[in-house]
Each structure stands twice: as C-alpha cells, then as structure tokens.
Amino acid sequence: MTQRANLAFFGLLVMLLSSFVFATAANAIPATTKVGDVIEVQLSQLNPTQPSIGYDQVFYKLGRFQVDLKKQFDEICEANGQKGLESFNEQSVQADRDSFSCKEAIGSRANEMKTVVLAPDNNYYLTDGHHTFNTFWHMQGGGSTFPIHVVVTHDYRELADMQAFWQAMQQDGNVWLFDLNNQAIAAEQLPASLGMENFANDAYRSLMYFSRKVSWAKPKQPVPFLEFYWAKELKPLIDLGNYDLSDMDSYVQAITDAADIILNLDTDSLGGSGLSAVEMGQMKEFKAKTLSKLQTEKGKLFYSLAYKAQQ
C-alpha cells in the first residue's frame, strides 16, 4: 500500500472512530440525570421492555390523526405533561414545539407522563408508553428522531451488569417477558427498537384496550403492564381466532363475549399478578353505552378498523 493510500485509510479510520465516539456521547445518559427528572429524548433512544403491542390500538390513533390534526397535537402536549393543546395552525409542525402551544409547561403533569429507567449499559429503557410512542414513530410528522419528554422512575446504573439489571427489572415489575402464547422469554428476545414491525401483534392486548370501561376500568394506581396481565388471563378462556377482527360486528361480539368472562372472573392472582380481578379493575356490570360509543363514526374501534383497512 502506498503512502498516499496509507494516509487515506488512516484518515477514514479516524473519521469513523470520531463518528462513533460522537454518536456514543450523544446517546449517553448525562451523569447528573436522576430519578424524578423530566428529560427529553428521541424515540430512537428508547429500548422496549415488552415483546408485543396491540396493533389495533395504534391503528386507532393513526386513523384518528389522519382526520383530526388537533387531536394529534393534543396528544403530543399530553405526552409531554402539558395537559393538552392550547393553539396551533396550518404551519405547526409536530416535532417543533415552538410552532404550537400547550396549556401548561413541560412536565407539569409528570405523574401522567410515560416512564423510563436508566440501565448499566448507559441506555434508556421504556417502561410505559410503547403504544403511544409507536404511534408517534409512525404518524405523519413523527419518526425515529421525534423528540419527547419522559420521567425517570428508576436508576439501575450502579448494578454490576445487565444480567443484574434484568433481574432487578423483573423484581420491580418493570419488564414483560412473555410471548403471545404466555410462554416466558429471555430479555435478549425483546425488540431492539420502537417501530411496530419490531413487535409481535397481540390481539388480546388490543381487546383489553377496547374493553376498557365496558367490563373493566383502570385502577387509581395501576400496576405496570396492567392490560397484559388481563390479556394473559383471557387467552386460555376465549379464542379470538373465532372472530373476524377486521369486521365491526364480529369485533364487537368479541368484546361482548370477553366482557362476560371478565365480569365473572373470580381470581386472587389475575394473570399471575398477585392481585385479584377486582383490584385489577374488574367492573360490577356491563356498560353497553361505552361499547356503543366505540362503533360510532368518531369511535375508537371505527377509526382503528378504517385505518386497518388501508394496510
């Protein structure tokens, strides 16, 4: 190799190493970050802690955002702990917070925001918000670099290694390590990134979303992965393969049949949670009005099925 070639190769190597160091520094967690902080991240910086999502839930939001731009900006404000949208216009850009205004300052409602933990590998792990942030990833104006604020709930950086991290995450209930068949998986099998294509589609998780306030309601202090515990309980009890979840009437029938099961469950450890069905939000009676609302032209199930039909 000539001297000129050697110099060119050396220059390229330095450039690549510099880029790597810069990228690593840019993604590193600042040493001053602590539990309780409201921090800004890009969606690409968040590592998932569950292997699946309910696609139909994400489809609802994406379908609604297509026809209701105000709702889209409202959701962004809410996710940033700002209560909701104050004002926007035709020039407003989803990723540019200076182009629209929210009702409160960032982090004003930190207890309602999505959450992350800090790991020994100096990365952020998302513990709540997989559906919302997958929506932001795929929506118009979103994407992997979309900026969002989250709340730090745990700092595990002082643990010896990632094995100790995942053990602590399981002990604290901050990770869901079950596949679509309720079989345990290893942490290494979790998705490496947000983006719906990286997640399995759990139809029972979507079922629980649309069943909310029909046969169950979120408790005042819900456990992490609440809907997954419900889904885990229901999977042996109702076969969604018997329904056409692209058809409104069939989907409504699935919700109705699931409601009958939910309302009659008598267990002290729903889905292995250690909590009873009542403690996990079981309602006393079926709410037909809520189910009816899902089917209207502005209902969640209507938007979801309309968007799904486009795919």
Short mmCIF file of C-alpha atoms in Angstrom, two decimals:
data_model
loop_
_atom_site.label_atom_id
_atom_site.label_comp_id
_atom_site.label_asym_id
_atom_site.label_seq_id
_atom_site.Cartn_x
_atom_site.Cartn_y
_atom_site.Cartn_z
CA MET A 1 0.00 0.00 0.00
CA THR A 2 1.40 3.42 -0.99
CA GLN A 3 1.99 6.22 1.48
CA ARG A 4 -0.90 8.14 -0.05
CA ALA A 5 -3.17 5.12 0.35
CA ASN A 6 -2.00 4.66 3.93
CA LEU A 7 -2.83 8.27 4.72
CA ALA A 8 -6.25 7.96 3.11
CA PHE A 9 -7.01 4.79 5.05
CA PHE A 10 -5.83 6.38 8.31
CA GLY A 11 -7.97 9.44 7.65
CA LEU A 12 -11.02 7.30 7.01
CA LEU A 13 -10.40 5.30 10.19
CA VAL A 14 -10.10 8.49 12.27
CA MET A 15 -13.33 9.82 10.76
CA LEU A 16 -15.21 6.61 11.55
CA LEU A 17 -13.89 6.46 15.10
CA SER A 18 -14.77 10.11 15.63
CA SER A 19 -18.29 9.50 14.37
CA PHE A 20 -18.65 6.53 16.71
CA VAL A 21 -17.42 8.48 19.71
CA PHE A 22 -19.71 11.38 18.87
CA ALA A 23 -22.73 9.12 18.46
CA THR A 24 -21.96 7.33 21.71
CA ALA A 25 -21.58 10.62 23.57
CA ALA A 26 -24.77 11.98 22.05
CA ASN A 27 -26.76 8.95 23.22
CA ALA A 28 -25.12 8.62 26.62
CA ILE A 29 -27.14 9.39 29.74
CA PRO A 30 -25.81 12.52 31.45
CA ALA A 31 -24.20 11.64 34.78
CA THR A 32 -26.41 14.19 36.55
CA THR A 33 -29.67 12.50 35.48
CA LYS A 34 -31.58 11.22 38.50
CA VAL A 35 -34.87 9.62 39.49
CA GLY A 36 -37.77 12.04 39.14
CA ASP A 37 -36.19 14.05 36.34
CA VAL A 38 -38.26 15.01 33.31
CA ILE A 39 -35.91 14.59 30.36
CA GLU A 40 -36.09 14.97 26.60
CA VAL A 41 -35.16 12.02 24.40
CA GLN A 42 -35.59 10.95 20.81
CA LEU A 43 -37.73 7.88 20.19
CA SER A 44 -34.73 6.02 18.78
CA GLN A 45 -33.02 6.25 22.19
CA LEU A 46 -35.72 4.22 23.93
CA ASN A 47 -35.29 0.48 24.40
CA PRO A 48 -38.52 -1.56 24.71
CA THR A 49 -39.32 -3.71 27.73
CA GLN A 50 -42.13 -5.75 26.16
CA PRO A 51 -42.15 -8.03 23.11
CA SER A 52 -45.59 -7.18 21.74
CA ILE A 53 -48.19 -4.44 21.37
CA GLY A 54 -51.81 -4.33 20.28
CA TYR A 55 -51.60 -3.15 16.69
CA ASP A 56 -55.28 -2.22 16.64
CA GLN A 57 -54.74 0.28 19.47
CA VAL A 58 -52.01 2.02 17.48
CA PHE A 59 -54.20 1.87 14.37
CA TYR A 60 -56.91 3.77 16.26
CA LYS A 61 -54.61 6.69 16.97
CA LEU A 62 -53.06 6.70 13.49
CA GLY A 63 -56.52 6.57 11.92
CA ARG A 64 -57.81 9.40 14.06
CA PHE A 65 -54.74 11.56 13.46
CA GLN A 66 -55.38 11.31 9.71
CA VAL A 67 -58.66 13.22 10.06
CA ASP A 68 -58.17 15.08 13.34
CA LEU A 69 -54.94 17.11 13.35
CA LYS A 70 -55.95 18.89 16.54
CA LYS A 71 -56.11 15.57 18.38
CA GLN A 72 -52.60 14.74 17.19
CA PHE A 73 -51.10 17.92 18.63
CA ASP A 74 -53.21 17.45 21.77
CA GLU A 75 -51.67 14.00 22.30
CA ILE A 76 -48.17 15.41 21.90
CA CYS A 77 -48.89 18.05 24.54
CA GLU A 78 -50.35 15.44 26.86
CA ALA A 79 -47.37 13.10 26.45
CA ASN A 80 -45.06 15.97 27.40
CA GLY A 81 -47.03 16.50 30.62
CA GLN A 82 -48.65 19.72 29.38
CA LYS A 83 -52.32 18.79 29.87
CA GLY A 84 -53.38 19.42 26.29
CA LEU A 85 -53.28 21.68 23.25
CA GLU A 86 -53.75 25.44 23.61
CA SER A 87 -53.37 26.51 19.98
CA PHE A 88 -51.92 25.51 16.60
CA ASN A 89 -52.24 26.49 12.95
CA GLU A 90 -51.57 25.20 9.43
CA GLN A 91 -47.85 25.94 9.80
CA SER A 92 -47.49 23.95 13.03
CA VAL A 93 -45.00 21.08 12.88
CA GLN A 94 -45.35 18.06 15.16
CA ALA A 95 -41.66 17.91 16.10
CA ASP A 96 -41.30 21.68 16.57
CA ARG A 97 -42.78 22.66 19.92
CA ASP A 98 -42.30 26.36 19.12
CA SER A 99 -44.83 26.03 16.30
CA PHE A 100 -47.77 25.26 18.62
CA SER A 101 -48.64 25.89 22.26
CA CYS A 102 -49.85 23.65 25.07
CA LYS A 103 -51.94 24.51 28.13
CA GLU A 104 -49.16 24.02 30.69
CA ALA A 105 -45.38 23.87 30.90
CA ILE A 106 -43.48 20.68 30.05
CA GLY A 107 -43.59 18.22 32.93
CA SER A 108 -46.40 19.98 34.78
CA ARG A 109 -48.23 16.66 35.00
CA ALA A 110 -45.26 14.37 35.47
CA ASN A 111 -47.42 11.69 37.13
CA GLU A 112 -49.30 11.28 33.82
CA MET A 113 -46.21 11.02 31.61
CA LYS A 114 -44.51 7.96 30.11
CA THR A 115 -41.62 6.49 32.05
CA VAL A 116 -38.06 5.22 31.59
CA VAL A 117 -35.37 3.63 33.73
CA LEU A 118 -31.59 4.04 33.48
CA ALA A 119 -29.52 0.90 32.86
CA PRO A 120 -25.89 -0.10 33.49
CA ASP A 121 -25.27 -0.03 29.72
CA ASN A 122 -25.99 3.72 29.89
CA ASN A 123 -29.20 3.41 27.90
CA TYR A 124 -32.83 4.35 28.48
CA TYR A 125 -35.41 1.58 28.83
CA LEU A 126 -39.05 2.46 28.28
CA THR A 127 -41.37 1.05 30.96
CA ASP A 128 -44.63 2.74 29.95
CA GLY A 129 -45.67 4.23 26.62
CA HIS A 130 -44.95 1.58 23.97
CA HIS A 131 -48.28 2.16 22.21
CA THR A 132 -48.15 5.95 22.36
CA PHE A 133 -44.55 6.15 21.20
CA ASN A 134 -45.04 3.61 18.42
CA THR A 135 -47.88 5.86 17.29
CA PHE A 136 -45.55 8.86 17.33
CA TRP A 137 -42.94 6.83 15.42
CA HIS A 138 -45.36 6.04 12.56
CA MET A 139 -47.56 9.16 12.45
CA GLN A 140 -47.23 11.97 9.93
CA GLY A 141 -44.54 14.28 11.28
CA GLY A 142 -43.15 11.62 13.60
CA GLY A 143 -40.32 9.15 13.15
CA SER A 144 -37.27 7.78 14.96
CA THR A 145 -35.88 11.25 15.78
CA PHE A 146 -39.16 12.60 17.15
CA PRO A 147 -38.42 14.41 20.46
CA ILE A 148 -40.47 13.62 23.54
CA HIS A 149 -40.20 14.08 27.30
CA VAL A 150 -40.30 11.18 29.75
CA VAL A 151 -39.94 10.72 33.52
CA VAL A 152 -37.11 8.72 35.10
CA THR A 153 -38.52 6.30 37.70
CA HIS A 154 -35.51 4.08 38.50
CA ASP A 155 -31.73 4.36 38.23
CA TYR A 156 -30.07 0.96 37.91
CA ARG A 157 -26.72 2.23 36.64
CA GLU A 158 -24.83 1.11 39.75
CA LEU A 159 -25.72 -2.55 39.23
CA ALA A 160 -22.84 -4.82 38.24
CA ASP A 161 -24.06 -5.73 34.77
CA MET A 162 -27.09 -6.15 32.51
CA GLN A 163 -27.87 -9.57 33.97
CA ALA A 164 -28.32 -7.93 37.37
CA PHE A 165 -30.34 -5.19 35.66
CA TRP A 166 -32.86 -7.58 34.15
CA GLN A 167 -33.18 -9.42 37.44
CA ALA A 168 -33.98 -6.15 39.19
CA MET A 169 -36.40 -5.17 36.42
CA GLN A 170 -38.32 -8.42 36.91
CA GLN A 171 -38.39 -7.98 40.68
CA ASP A 172 -39.73 -4.45 40.29
CA GLY A 173 -42.29 -5.45 37.65
CA ASN A 174 -40.75 -3.18 35.04
CA VAL A 175 -40.45 -5.69 32.19
CA TRP A 176 -42.90 -8.05 30.44
CA LEU A 177 -41.17 -11.26 29.43
CA PHE A 178 -43.98 -13.34 27.92
CA ASP A 179 -44.70 -14.10 24.28
CA LEU A 180 -48.09 -14.29 22.54
CA ASN A 181 -48.64 -17.79 23.95
CA ASN A 182 -47.95 -16.79 27.57
CA GLN A 183 -44.55 -18.51 27.37
CA ALA A 184 -41.61 -16.92 29.17
CA ILE A 185 -38.90 -15.34 27.02
CA ALA A 186 -35.39 -14.03 27.72
CA ALA A 187 -34.62 -10.32 27.87
CA GLU A 188 -32.41 -10.79 24.81
CA GLN A 189 -35.57 -11.56 22.81
CA LEU A 190 -37.07 -8.12 23.39
CA PRO A 191 -37.23 -5.73 20.42
CA ALA A 192 -34.11 -3.62 19.93
CA SER A 193 -36.09 -0.53 18.98
CA LEU A 194 -39.51 1.04 18.70
CA GLY A 195 -41.30 0.67 15.37
CA MET A 196 -44.33 -1.59 15.03
CA GLU A 197 -42.51 -4.02 12.75
CA ASN A 198 -40.24 -4.90 15.69
CA PHE A 199 -43.16 -6.02 17.89
CA ALA A 200 -45.47 -9.01 17.74
CA ASN A 201 -49.15 -8.16 17.36
CA ASP A 202 -51.08 -9.20 20.46
CA ALA A 203 -54.79 -9.15 19.56
CA TYR A 204 -55.73 -9.77 23.22
CA ARG A 205 -53.86 -6.61 24.25
CA SER A 206 -55.97 -4.65 21.75
CA LEU A 207 -59.09 -6.39 23.05
CA MET A 208 -58.35 -5.14 26.55
CA TYR A 209 -57.86 -1.60 25.27
CA PHE A 210 -61.26 -1.52 23.59
CA SER A 211 -62.88 -3.32 26.56
CA ARG A 212 -61.83 -0.58 28.96
CA LYS A 213 -64.87 0.95 30.70
CA VAL A 214 -67.03 -1.75 29.12
CA SER A 215 -66.16 -4.52 31.58
CA TRP A 216 -63.08 -3.25 33.39
CA ALA A 217 -61.55 0.12 34.30
CA LYS A 218 -58.01 1.18 35.10
CA PRO A 219 -57.44 1.33 38.91
CA LYS A 220 -56.23 4.56 40.52
CA GLN A 221 -52.78 3.03 40.96
CA PRO A 222 -52.40 0.52 38.12
CA VAL A 223 -49.54 -1.95 38.06
CA PRO A 224 -47.13 -1.78 35.11
CA PHE A 225 -48.30 -3.83 32.11
CA LEU A 226 -51.84 -3.93 33.52
CA GLU A 227 -53.53 -4.81 30.21
CA PHE A 228 -51.01 -7.59 29.58
CA TYR A 229 -51.99 -9.29 32.84
CA TRP A 230 -55.61 -9.17 31.72
CA ALA A 231 -54.67 -10.48 28.27
CA LYS A 232 -52.66 -13.31 29.83
CA GLU A 233 -55.69 -14.32 31.91
CA LEU A 234 -58.07 -14.24 28.96
CA LYS A 235 -56.01 -16.14 26.38
CA PRO A 236 -56.96 -19.64 27.65
CA LEU A 237 -60.60 -18.56 28.07
CA ILE A 238 -61.57 -17.04 24.71
CA ASP A 239 -60.25 -17.86 21.23
CA LEU A 240 -60.04 -14.69 19.16
CA GLY A 241 -59.40 -16.87 16.12
CA ASN A 242 -63.17 -17.41 16.09
CA TYR A 243 -63.77 -13.74 15.28
CA ASP A 244 -63.07 -11.54 12.28
CA LEU A 245 -61.23 -8.64 13.88
CA SER A 246 -61.43 -6.66 10.64
CA ASP A 247 -65.23 -6.59 10.84
CA MET A 248 -67.08 -4.25 13.18
CA ASP A 249 -69.88 -6.63 14.18
CA SER A 250 -67.50 -9.50 14.82
CA TYR A 251 -65.10 -7.32 16.83
CA VAL A 252 -67.98 -6.03 18.93
CA GLN A 253 -69.08 -9.60 19.55
CA ALA A 254 -65.55 -10.47 20.73
CA ILE A 255 -65.62 -7.55 23.17
CA THR A 256 -69.08 -8.60 24.38
CA ASP A 257 -68.09 -12.25 24.88
CA ALA A 258 -64.88 -11.21 26.64
CA ALA A 259 -66.88 -8.92 28.89
CA ASP A 260 -68.99 -11.83 30.08
CA ILE A 261 -65.81 -13.66 31.07
CA ILE A 262 -64.22 -10.60 32.68
CA LEU A 263 -67.27 -9.74 34.77
CA ASN A 264 -67.46 -13.29 36.13
CA LEU A 265 -63.78 -13.87 36.86
CA ASP A 266 -63.03 -14.89 40.43
CA THR A 267 -59.28 -14.98 40.96
CA ASP A 268 -56.81 -13.72 43.55
CA SER A 269 -53.93 -13.51 41.06
CA LEU A 270 -55.14 -12.25 37.70
CA GLY A 271 -52.64 -13.20 35.01
CA GLY A 272 -50.12 -14.08 37.75
CA SER A 273 -50.13 -10.52 39.10
CA GLY A 274 -50.78 -11.46 42.72
CA LEU A 275 -53.83 -9.17 42.63
CA SER A 276 -57.50 -10.04 42.36
CA ALA A 277 -59.67 -9.24 39.35
CA VAL A 278 -61.38 -6.51 41.40
CA GLU A 279 -58.03 -4.96 42.35
CA MET A 280 -57.05 -5.02 38.67
CA GLY A 281 -60.16 -3.08 37.67
CA GLN A 282 -62.98 -5.60 37.20
CA MET A 283 -66.29 -3.74 36.93
CA LYS A 284 -69.59 -4.81 38.52
CA GLU A 285 -71.69 -4.54 35.38
CA PHE A 286 -71.54 -4.37 31.59
CA LYS A 287 -71.54 -0.84 30.13
CA ALA A 288 -73.44 -1.10 26.84
CA LYS A 289 -73.27 2.67 26.29
CA THR A 290 -69.45 2.60 26.22
CA LEU A 291 -69.45 -0.28 23.77
CA SER A 292 -71.91 1.54 21.53
CA LYS A 293 -69.71 4.63 21.51
CA LEU A 294 -66.77 2.62 20.18
CA GLN A 295 -68.72 1.94 16.98
CA THR A 296 -69.74 5.49 16.07
CA GLU A 297 -68.02 7.43 13.27
CA LYS A 298 -65.84 9.08 15.90
CA GLY A 299 -65.38 5.94 17.97
CA LYS A 300 -62.08 4.23 18.70
CA LEU A 301 -62.99 0.97 17.03
CA PHE A 302 -64.32 2.78 13.96
CA TYR A 303 -61.04 4.66 13.48
CA SER A 304 -58.99 1.50 14.12
CA LEU A 305 -60.82 -0.64 11.57
CA ALA A 306 -60.84 2.16 8.99
CA TYR A 307 -57.06 2.52 9.28
CA LYS A 308 -56.53 -1.25 9.27
CA ALA A 309 -58.46 -1.49 6.00
CA GLN A 310 -55.85 0.79 4.40
CA GLN A 311 -52.95 -1.51 5.29
#
